[in-house]
Amino acid sequence: MSLRTYAADEREMLLVFLQRQRDQVVCGVADFPEDAPRVTTPNGLTVPRLVGHLRDVERCWLRRWFAGEKDLAAFGLDTDDLGVPPTPDRVPLPELVAAYVAESRRCDEVVAAHGLDDVAANGRHTLRWILHHLVAETARHLGHLDLLREAAAGGPADGPVDGGATVITPAPAVRPRTGASPR
């Protein structure tokens, strides 16, 4: 992010922050090991599924719901799903990343053609709201990506479980001490 960005208008800042998050996703998976699909969370999140989800989220929010493009697959993102969900764990990670980058570029074209106060074709959100949401959504999943990378590198994860998959276990819940006075 350049110093110029700090003095940018809202639109430019939103787009820079979104692109920064996208770039961190791409960089975060650039050297991920071949067995990336085998590293998973207890609910089944893998690096390929995460990248595929982010691609689908951008497609749905910007092209399907905002721009009103028809016949775009949602794959679990709404009740009007179109098509059979892909199995991203079987697709090479570089191919998924390329699809994510290509989808982001198509979405950028939609953003470039509209103002921040324009309302989505579905009448529910402004482009401003959607861009803020995409920054937050992508950043949230970058945290998941960090955890998956740590697990793949032998970080804070249990050993092989379920046929050799590395499963990240949640930390135990922290309970307040009883009888302690608040500070």
JSON list of C-alpha atoms in Angstrom, two decimals:
[
{"chain": "A", "resi": 1, "resn": "MET", "atom": "CA", "xyz": [0.00, 0.00, 0.00]},
{"chain": "A", "resi": 2, "resn": "SER", "atom": "CA", "xyz": [1.54, 3.31, -1.01]},
{"chain": "A", "resi": 3, "resn": "LEU", "atom": "CA", "xyz": [1.47, 6.53, 0.99]},
{"chain": "A", "resi": 4, "resn": "ARG", "atom": "CA", "xyz": [-0.81, 7.94, -1.71]},
{"chain": "A", "resi": 5, "resn": "THR", "atom": "CA", "xyz": [-3.45, 5.47, -0.56]},
{"chain": "A", "resi": 6, "resn": "TYR", "atom": "CA", "xyz": [-3.67, 7.13, 2.85]},
{"chain": "A", "resi": 7, "resn": "ALA", "atom": "CA", "xyz": [-4.96, 10.28, 1.16]},
{"chain": "A", "resi": 8, "resn": "ALA", "atom": "CA", "xyz": [-7.16, 8.46, -1.34]},
{"chain": "A", "resi": 9, "resn": "ASP", "atom": "CA", "xyz": [-10.92, 8.78, -1.57]},
{"chain": "A", "resi": 10, "resn": "GLU", "atom": "CA", "xyz": [-13.19, 6.09, -0.16]},
{"chain": "A", "resi": 11, "resn": "ARG", "atom": "CA", "xyz": [-13.58, 4.19, -3.43]},
{"chain": "A", "resi": 12, "resn": "GLU", "atom": "CA", "xyz": [-9.84, 3.96, -4.06]},
{"chain": "A", "resi": 13, "resn": "MET", "atom": "CA", "xyz": [-9.19, 2.89, -0.48]},
{"chain": "A", "resi": 14, "resn": "LEU", "atom": "CA", "xyz": [-11.84, 0.17, -0.63]},
{"chain": "A", "resi": 15, "resn": "LEU", "atom": "CA", "xyz": [-10.43, -1.17, -3.87]},
{"chain": "A", "resi": 16, "resn": "VAL", "atom": "CA", "xyz": [-6.85, -1.07, -2.58]},
{"chain": "A", "resi": 17, "resn": "PHE", "atom": "CA", "xyz": [-7.82, -2.88, 0.62]},
{"chain": "A", "resi": 18, "resn": "LEU", "atom": "CA", "xyz": [-9.77, -5.52, -1.30]},
{"chain": "A", "resi": 19, "resn": "GLN", "atom": "CA", "xyz": [-6.91, -6.07, -3.72]},
{"chain": "A", "resi": 20, "resn": "ARG", "atom": "CA", "xyz": [-4.46, -6.31, -0.84]},
{"chain": "A", "resi": 21, "resn": "GLN", "atom": "CA", "xyz": [-6.55, -9.08, 0.71]},
{"chain": "A", "resi": 22, "resn": "ARG", "atom": "CA", "xyz": [-6.79, -10.89, -2.63]},
{"chain": "A", "resi": 23, "resn": "ASP", "atom": "CA", "xyz": [-3.02, -10.62, -3.12]},
{"chain": "A", "resi": 24, "resn": "GLN", "atom": "CA", "xyz": [-2.43, -12.07, 0.34]},
{"chain": "A", "resi": 25, "resn": "VAL", "atom": "CA", "xyz": [-4.60, -15.06, -0.56]},
{"chain": "A", "resi": 26, "resn": "VAL", "atom": "CA", "xyz": [-2.57, -15.65, -3.72]},
{"chain": "A", "resi": 27, "resn": "CYS", "atom": "CA", "xyz": [0.75, -15.21, -1.88]},
{"chain": "A", "resi": 28, "resn": "GLY", "atom": "CA", "xyz": [-0.47, -17.37, 1.01]},
{"chain": "A", "resi": 29, "resn": "VAL", "atom": "CA", "xyz": [-1.01, -20.38, -1.21]},
{"chain": "A", "resi": 30, "resn": "ALA", "atom": "CA", "xyz": [1.87, -19.80, -3.64]},
{"chain": "A", "resi": 31, "resn": "ASP", "atom": "CA", "xyz": [4.18, -22.38, -2.05]},
{"chain": "A", "resi": 32, "resn": "PHE", "atom": "CA", "xyz": [1.61, -24.56, -0.36]},
{"chain": "A", "resi": 33, "resn": "PRO", "atom": "CA", "xyz": [2.53, -28.26, -0.41]},
{"chain": "A", "resi": 34, "resn": "GLU", "atom": "CA", "xyz": [1.06, -30.73, -2.88]},
{"chain": "A", "resi": 35, "resn": "ASP", "atom": "CA", "xyz": [-0.91, -32.42, -0.11]},
{"chain": "A", "resi": 36, "resn": "ALA", "atom": "CA", "xyz": [-2.80, -29.19, 0.72]},
{"chain": "A", "resi": 37, "resn": "PRO", "atom": "CA", "xyz": [-6.21, -30.91, 0.52]},
{"chain": "A", "resi": 38, "resn": "ARG", "atom": "CA", "xyz": [-5.15, -33.27, 3.32]},
{"chain": "A", "resi": 39, "resn": "VAL", "atom": "CA", "xyz": [-4.75, -30.41, 5.81]},
{"chain": "A", "resi": 40, "resn": "THR", "atom": "CA", "xyz": [-8.19, -29.67, 7.18]},
{"chain": "A", "resi": 41, "resn": "THR", "atom": "CA", "xyz": [-10.15, -28.15, 10.03]},
{"chain": "A", "resi": 42, "resn": "PRO", "atom": "CA", "xyz": [-12.69, -30.22, 11.99]},
{"chain": "A", "resi": 43, "resn": "ASN", "atom": "CA", "xyz": [-15.50, -28.87, 9.76]},
{"chain": "A", "resi": 44, "resn": "GLY", "atom": "CA", "xyz": [-13.67, -29.89, 6.57]},
{"chain": "A", "resi": 45, "resn": "LEU", "atom": "CA", "xyz": [-12.17, -26.57, 5.46]},
{"chain": "A", "resi": 46, "resn": "THR", "atom": "CA", "xyz": [-9.14, -27.06, 3.21]},
{"chain": "A", "resi": 47, "resn": "VAL", "atom": "CA", "xyz": [-6.98, -24.63, 1.28]},
{"chain": "A", "resi": 48, "resn": "PRO", "atom": "CA", "xyz": [-8.58, -25.57, -2.07]},
{"chain": "A", "resi": 49, "resn": "ARG", "atom": "CA", "xyz": [-12.08, -25.21, -0.59]},
{"chain": "A", "resi": 50, "resn": "LEU", "atom": "CA", "xyz": [-11.15, -21.83, 0.89]},
{"chain": "A", "resi": 51, "resn": "VAL", "atom": "CA", "xyz": [-9.84, -20.51, -2.45]},
{"chain": "A", "resi": 52, "resn": "GLY", "atom": "CA", "xyz": [-12.88, -21.90, -4.28]},
{"chain": "A", "resi": 53, "resn": "HIS", "atom": "CA", "xyz": [-15.20, -20.30, -1.72]},
{"chain": "A", "resi": 54, "resn": "LEU", "atom": "CA", "xyz": [-13.57, -16.89, -2.11]},
{"chain": "A", "resi": 55, "resn": "ARG", "atom": "CA", "xyz": [-13.92, -17.14, -5.89]},
{"chain": "A", "resi": 56, "resn": "ASP", "atom": "CA", "xyz": [-17.60, -18.03, -5.53]},
{"chain": "A", "resi": 57, "resn": "VAL", "atom": "CA", "xyz": [-18.23, -15.27, -2.97]},
{"chain": "A", "resi": 58, "resn": "GLU", "atom": "CA", "xyz": [-16.89, -12.58, -5.33]},
{"chain": "A", "resi": 59, "resn": "ARG", "atom": "CA", "xyz": [-18.84, -14.03, -8.27]},
{"chain": "A", "resi": 60, "resn": "CYS", "atom": "CA", "xyz": [-22.09, -14.09, -6.33]},
{"chain": "A", "resi": 61, "resn": "TRP", "atom": "CA", "xyz": [-21.85, -10.73, -4.58]},
{"chain": "A", "resi": 62, "resn": "LEU", "atom": "CA", "xyz": [-20.62, -8.69, -7.53]},
{"chain": "A", "resi": 63, "resn": "ARG", "atom": "CA", "xyz": [-21.71, -10.41, -10.71]},
{"chain": "A", "resi": 64, "resn": "ARG", "atom": "CA", "xyz": [-24.78, -12.39, -9.68]},
{"chain": "A", "resi": 65, "resn": "TRP", "atom": "CA", "xyz": [-26.49, -10.33, -6.98]},
{"chain": "A", "resi": 66, "resn": "PHE", "atom": "CA", "xyz": [-25.16, -6.84, -7.68]},
{"chain": "A", "resi": 67, "resn": "ALA", "atom": "CA", "xyz": [-24.93, -6.84, -11.49]},
{"chain": "A", "resi": 68, "resn": "GLY", "atom": "CA", "xyz": [-27.80, -9.28, -11.95]},
{"chain": "A", "resi": 69, "resn": "GLU", "atom": "CA", "xyz": [-25.93, -11.66, -14.26]},
{"chain": "A", "resi": 70, "resn": "LYS", "atom": "CA", "xyz": [-27.96, -14.81, -14.82]},
{"chain": "A", "resi": 71, "resn": "ASP", "atom": "CA", "xyz": [-26.97, -18.46, -14.69]},
{"chain": "A", "resi": 72, "resn": "LEU", "atom": "CA", "xyz": [-23.98, -18.00, -12.40]},
{"chain": "A", "resi": 73, "resn": "ALA", "atom": "CA", "xyz": [-23.37, -20.83, -9.95]},
{"chain": "A", "resi": 74, "resn": "ALA", "atom": "CA", "xyz": [-23.67, -20.00, -6.25]},
{"chain": "A", "resi": 75, "resn": "PHE", "atom": "CA", "xyz": [-22.62, -23.38, -4.79]},
{"chain": "A", "resi": 76, "resn": "GLY", "atom": "CA", "xyz": [-24.21, -23.12, -1.37]},
{"chain": "A", "resi": 77, "resn": "LEU", "atom": "CA", "xyz": [-24.23, -19.34, -1.07]},
{"chain": "A", "resi": 78, "resn": "ASP", "atom": "CA", "xyz": [-28.00, -18.97, -1.47]},
{"chain": "A", "resi": 79, "resn": "THR", "atom": "CA", "xyz": [-31.15, -21.01, -1.89]},
{"chain": "A", "resi": 80, "resn": "ASP", "atom": "CA", "xyz": [-31.12, -20.68, -5.68]},
{"chain": "A", "resi": 81, "resn": "ASP", "atom": "CA", "xyz": [-27.96, -22.72, -6.23]},
{"chain": "A", "resi": 82, "resn": "LEU", "atom": "CA", "xyz": [-27.17, -23.42, -9.85]},
{"chain": "A", "resi": 83, "resn": "GLY", "atom": "CA", "xyz": [-25.14, -26.42, -10.82]},
{"chain": "A", "resi": 84, "resn": "VAL", "atom": "CA", "xyz": [-23.38, -29.13, -8.90]},
{"chain": "A", "resi": 85, "resn": "PRO", "atom": "CA", "xyz": [-20.74, -27.89, -6.45]},
{"chain": "A", "resi": 86, "resn": "PRO", "atom": "CA", "xyz": [-17.23, -28.61, -7.69]},
{"chain": "A", "resi": 87, "resn": "THR", "atom": "CA", "xyz": [-14.83, -30.68, -5.64]},
{"chain": "A", "resi": 88, "resn": "PRO", "atom": "CA", "xyz": [-11.95, -28.22, -5.30]},
{"chain": "A", "resi": 89, "resn": "ASP", "atom": "CA", "xyz": [-9.80, -30.71, -3.42]},
{"chain": "A", "resi": 90, "resn": "ARG", "atom": "CA", "xyz": [-9.41, -32.61, -6.70]},
{"chain": "A", "resi": 91, "resn": "VAL", "atom": "CA", "xyz": [-8.39, -29.53, -8.70]},
{"chain": "A", "resi": 92, "resn": "PRO", "atom": "CA", "xyz": [-4.70, -28.52, -8.67]},
{"chain": "A", "resi": 93, "resn": "LEU", "atom": "CA", "xyz": [-4.23, -25.53, -6.38]},
{"chain": "A", "resi": 94, "resn": "PRO", "atom": "CA", "xyz": [-2.56, -23.38, -9.08]},
{"chain": "A", "resi": 95, "resn": "GLU", "atom": "CA", "xyz": [-5.64, -23.89, -11.27]},
{"chain": "A", "resi": 96, "resn": "LEU", "atom": "CA", "xyz": [-7.96, -22.80, -8.42]},
{"chain": "A", "resi": 97, "resn": "VAL", "atom": "CA", "xyz": [-5.82, -19.73, -7.76]},
{"chain": "A", "resi": 98, "resn": "ALA", "atom": "CA", "xyz": [-5.88, -18.81, -11.46]},
{"chain": "A", "resi": 99, "resn": "ALA", "atom": "CA", "xyz": [-9.69, -19.14, -11.44]},
{"chain": "A", "resi": 100, "resn": "TYR", "atom": "CA", "xyz": [-9.89, -16.91, -8.33]},
{"chain": "A", "resi": 101, "resn": "VAL", "atom": "CA", "xyz": [-7.69, -14.26, -9.95]},
{"chain": "A", "resi": 102, "resn": "ALA", "atom": "CA", "xyz": [-9.70, -14.41, -13.21]},
{"chain": "A", "resi": 103, "resn": "GLU", "atom": "CA", "xyz": [-12.99, -14.09, -11.30]},
{"chain": "A", "resi": 104, "resn": "SER", "atom": "CA", "xyz": [-11.62, -11.13, -9.34]},
{"chain": "A", "resi": 105, "resn": "ARG", "atom": "CA", "xyz": [-10.76, -9.39, -12.61]},
{"chain": "A", "resi": 106, "resn": "ARG", "atom": "CA", "xyz": [-14.27, -9.96, -13.97]},
{"chain": "A", "resi": 107, "resn": "CYS", "atom": "CA", "xyz": [-15.67, -8.57, -10.73]},
{"chain": "A", "resi": 108, "resn": "ASP", "atom": "CA", "xyz": [-13.39, -5.52, -10.99]},
{"chain": "A", "resi": 109, "resn": "GLU", "atom": "CA", "xyz": [-15.04, -4.75, -14.33]},
{"chain": "A", "resi": 110, "resn": "VAL", "atom": "CA", "xyz": [-18.43, -4.68, -12.62]},
{"chain": "A", "resi": 111, "resn": "VAL", "atom": "CA", "xyz": [-17.10, -2.39, -9.88]},
{"chain": "A", "resi": 112, "resn": "ALA", "atom": "CA", "xyz": [-15.50, -0.04, -12.42]},
{"chain": "A", "resi": 113, "resn": "ALA", "atom": "CA", "xyz": [-18.86, 0.44, -14.15]},
{"chain": "A", "resi": 114, "resn": "HIS", "atom": "CA", "xyz": [-20.75, 1.51, -11.00]},
{"chain": "A", "resi": 115, "resn": "GLY", "atom": "CA", "xyz": [-20.75, 4.08, -8.23]},
{"chain": "A", "resi": 116, "resn": "LEU", "atom": "CA", "xyz": [-20.50, 3.18, -4.54]},
{"chain": "A", "resi": 117, "resn": "ASP", "atom": "CA", "xyz": [-24.10, 4.24, -3.91]},
{"chain": "A", "resi": 118, "resn": "ASP", "atom": "CA", "xyz": [-25.53, 2.13, -6.74]},
{"chain": "A", "resi": 119, "resn": "VAL", "atom": "CA", "xyz": [-27.95, -0.49, -5.44]},
{"chain": "A", "resi": 120, "resn": "ALA", "atom": "CA", "xyz": [-27.66, -4.15, -6.37]},
{"chain": "A", "resi": 121, "resn": "ALA", "atom": "CA", "xyz": [-29.97, -5.65, -8.96]},
{"chain": "A", "resi": 122, "resn": "ASN", "atom": "CA", "xyz": [-31.52, -7.66, -6.13]},
{"chain": "A", "resi": 123, "resn": "GLY", "atom": "CA", "xyz": [-32.32, -4.34, -4.39]},
{"chain": "A", "resi": 124, "resn": "ARG", "atom": "CA", "xyz": [-30.67, -5.26, -1.11]},
{"chain": "A", "resi": 125, "resn": "HIS", "atom": "CA", "xyz": [-27.21, -3.70, -0.88]},
{"chain": "A", "resi": 126, "resn": "THR", "atom": "CA", "xyz": [-25.14, -0.84, -2.23]},
{"chain": "A", "resi": 127, "resn": "LEU", "atom": "CA", "xyz": [-21.83, -1.45, -3.96]},
{"chain": "A", "resi": 128, "resn": "ARG", "atom": "CA", "xyz": [-20.18, 0.27, -0.97]},
{"chain": "A", "resi": 129, "resn": "TRP", "atom": "CA", "xyz": [-21.68, -2.28, 1.44]},
{"chain": "A", "resi": 130, "resn": "ILE", "atom": "CA", "xyz": [-20.67, -5.19, -0.80]},
{"chain": "A", "resi": 131, "resn": "LEU", "atom": "CA", "xyz": [-17.06, -3.99, -1.10]},
{"chain": "A", "resi": 132, "resn": "HIS", "atom": "CA", "xyz": [-16.79, -3.58, 2.67]},
{"chain": "A", "resi": 133, "resn": "HIS", "atom": "CA", "xyz": [-18.25, -7.06, 3.07]},
{"chain": "A", "resi": 134, "resn": "LEU", "atom": "CA", "xyz": [-15.77, -8.57, 0.58]},
{"chain": "A", "resi": 135, "resn": "VAL", "atom": "CA", "xyz": [-12.81, -6.96, 2.39]},
{"chain": "A", "resi": 136, "resn": "ALA", "atom": "CA", "xyz": [-14.05, -8.42, 5.70]},
{"chain": "A", "resi": 137, "resn": "GLU", "atom": "CA", "xyz": [-14.89, -11.84, 4.20]},
{"chain": "A", "resi": 138, "resn": "THR", "atom": "CA", "xyz": [-11.52, -12.19, 2.50]},
{"chain": "A", "resi": 139, "resn": "ALA", "atom": "CA", "xyz": [-9.63, -11.03, 5.61]},
{"chain": "A", "resi": 140, "resn": "ARG", "atom": "CA", "xyz": [-11.55, -13.52, 7.77]},
{"chain": "A", "resi": 141, "resn": "HIS", "atom": "CA", "xyz": [-10.59, -16.35, 5.47]},
{"chain": "A", "resi": 142, "resn": "LEU", "atom": "CA", "xyz": [-6.97, -15.20, 5.42]},
{"chain": "A", "resi": 143, "resn": "GLY", "atom": "CA", "xyz": [-6.96, -16.07, 9.11]},
{"chain": "A", "resi": 144, "resn": "HIS", "atom": "CA", "xyz": [-8.18, -19.55, 8.23]},
{"chain": "A", "resi": 145, "resn": "LEU", "atom": "CA", "xyz": [-5.48, -19.79, 5.58]},
{"chain": "A", "resi": 146, "resn": "ASP", "atom": "CA", "xyz": [-2.84, -18.87, 8.17]},
{"chain": "A", "resi": 147, "resn": "LEU", "atom": "CA", "xyz": [-4.04, -21.68, 10.44]},
{"chain": "A", "resi": 148, "resn": "LEU", "atom": "CA", "xyz": [-4.02, -24.19, 7.58]},
{"chain": "A", "resi": 149, "resn": "ARG", "atom": "CA", "xyz": [-0.49, -23.12, 6.62]},
{"chain": "A", "resi": 150, "resn": "GLU", "atom": "CA", "xyz": [0.69, -23.57, 10.21]},
{"chain": "A", "resi": 151, "resn": "ALA", "atom": "CA", "xyz": [-0.86, -27.03, 10.32]},
{"chain": "A", "resi": 152, "resn": "ALA", "atom": "CA", "xyz": [0.79, -27.99, 7.03]},
{"chain": "A", "resi": 153, "resn": "ALA", "atom": "CA", "xyz": [4.14, -26.80, 8.36]},
{"chain": "A", "resi": 154, "resn": "GLY", "atom": "CA", "xyz": [3.73, -28.77, 11.58]},
{"chain": "A", "resi": 155, "resn": "GLY", "atom": "CA", "xyz": [2.53, -25.81, 13.62]},
{"chain": "A", "resi": 156, "resn": "PRO", "atom": "CA", "xyz": [-0.20, -25.96, 16.26]},
{"chain": "A", "resi": 157, "resn": "ALA", "atom": "CA", "xyz": [-1.99, -29.05, 15.03]},
{"chain": "A", "resi": 158, "resn": "ASP", "atom": "CA", "xyz": [-2.52, -32.63, 16.10]},
{"chain": "A", "resi": 159, "resn": "GLY", "atom": "CA", "xyz": [-0.79, -35.42, 14.28]},
{"chain": "A", "resi": 160, "resn": "PRO", "atom": "CA", "xyz": [-2.34, -37.64, 11.61]},
{"chain": "A", "resi": 161, "resn": "VAL", "atom": "CA", "xyz": [-6.03, -38.30, 12.06]},
{"chain": "A", "resi": 162, "resn": "ASP", "atom": "CA", "xyz": [-8.64, -39.82, 9.75]},
{"chain": "A", "resi": 163, "resn": "GLY", "atom": "CA", "xyz": [-6.41, -41.52, 7.21]},
{"chain": "A", "resi": 164, "resn": "GLY", "atom": "CA", "xyz": [-3.47, -39.16, 7.54]},
{"chain": "A", "resi": 165, "resn": "ALA", "atom": "CA", "xyz": [-5.27, -35.81, 7.35]},
{"chain": "A", "resi": 166, "resn": "THR", "atom": "CA", "xyz": [-3.95, -33.16, 9.69]},
{"chain": "A", "resi": 167, "resn": "VAL", "atom": "CA", "xyz": [-6.81, -31.84, 11.76]},
{"chain": "A", "resi": 168, "resn": "ILE", "atom": "CA", "xyz": [-6.59, -28.54, 13.58]},
{"chain": "A", "resi": 169, "resn": "THR", "atom": "CA", "xyz": [-8.10, -28.84, 17.03]},
{"chain": "A", "resi": 170, "resn": "PRO", "atom": "CA", "xyz": [-9.76, -25.86, 18.68]},
{"chain": "A", "resi": 171, "resn": "ALA", "atom": "CA", "xyz": [-8.16, -24.42, 21.79]},
{"chain": "A", "resi": 172, "resn": "PRO", "atom": "CA", "xyz": [-9.92, -25.27, 25.05]},
{"chain": "A", "resi": 173, "resn": "ALA", "atom": "CA", "xyz": [-12.47, -22.69, 26.15]},
{"chain": "A", "resi": 174, "resn": "VAL", "atom": "CA", "xyz": [-11.13, -20.18, 28.66]},
{"chain": "A", "resi": 175, "resn": "ARG", "atom": "CA", "xyz": [-13.34, -20.04, 31.71]},
{"chain": "A", "resi": 176, "resn": "PRO", "atom": "CA", "xyz": [-13.35, -17.08, 34.09]},
{"chain": "A", "resi": 177, "resn": "ARG", "atom": "CA", "xyz": [-11.93, -17.79, 37.51]},
{"chain": "A", "resi": 178, "resn": "THR", "atom": "CA", "xyz": [-14.58, -18.02, 40.17]},
{"chain": "A", "resi": 179, "resn": "GLY", "atom": "CA", "xyz": [-14.28, -15.79, 43.19]},
{"chain": "A", "resi": 180, "resn": "ALA", "atom": "CA", "xyz": [-11.78, -13.49, 41.50]},
{"chain": "A", "resi": 181, "resn": "SER", "atom": "CA", "xyz": [-12.46, -9.80, 41.61]},
{"chain": "A", "resi": 182, "resn": "PRO", "atom": "CA", "xyz": [-12.60, -7.93, 38.31]},
{"chain": "A", "resi": 183, "resn": "ARG", "atom": "CA", "xyz": [-9.61, -5.76, 37.49]}
]
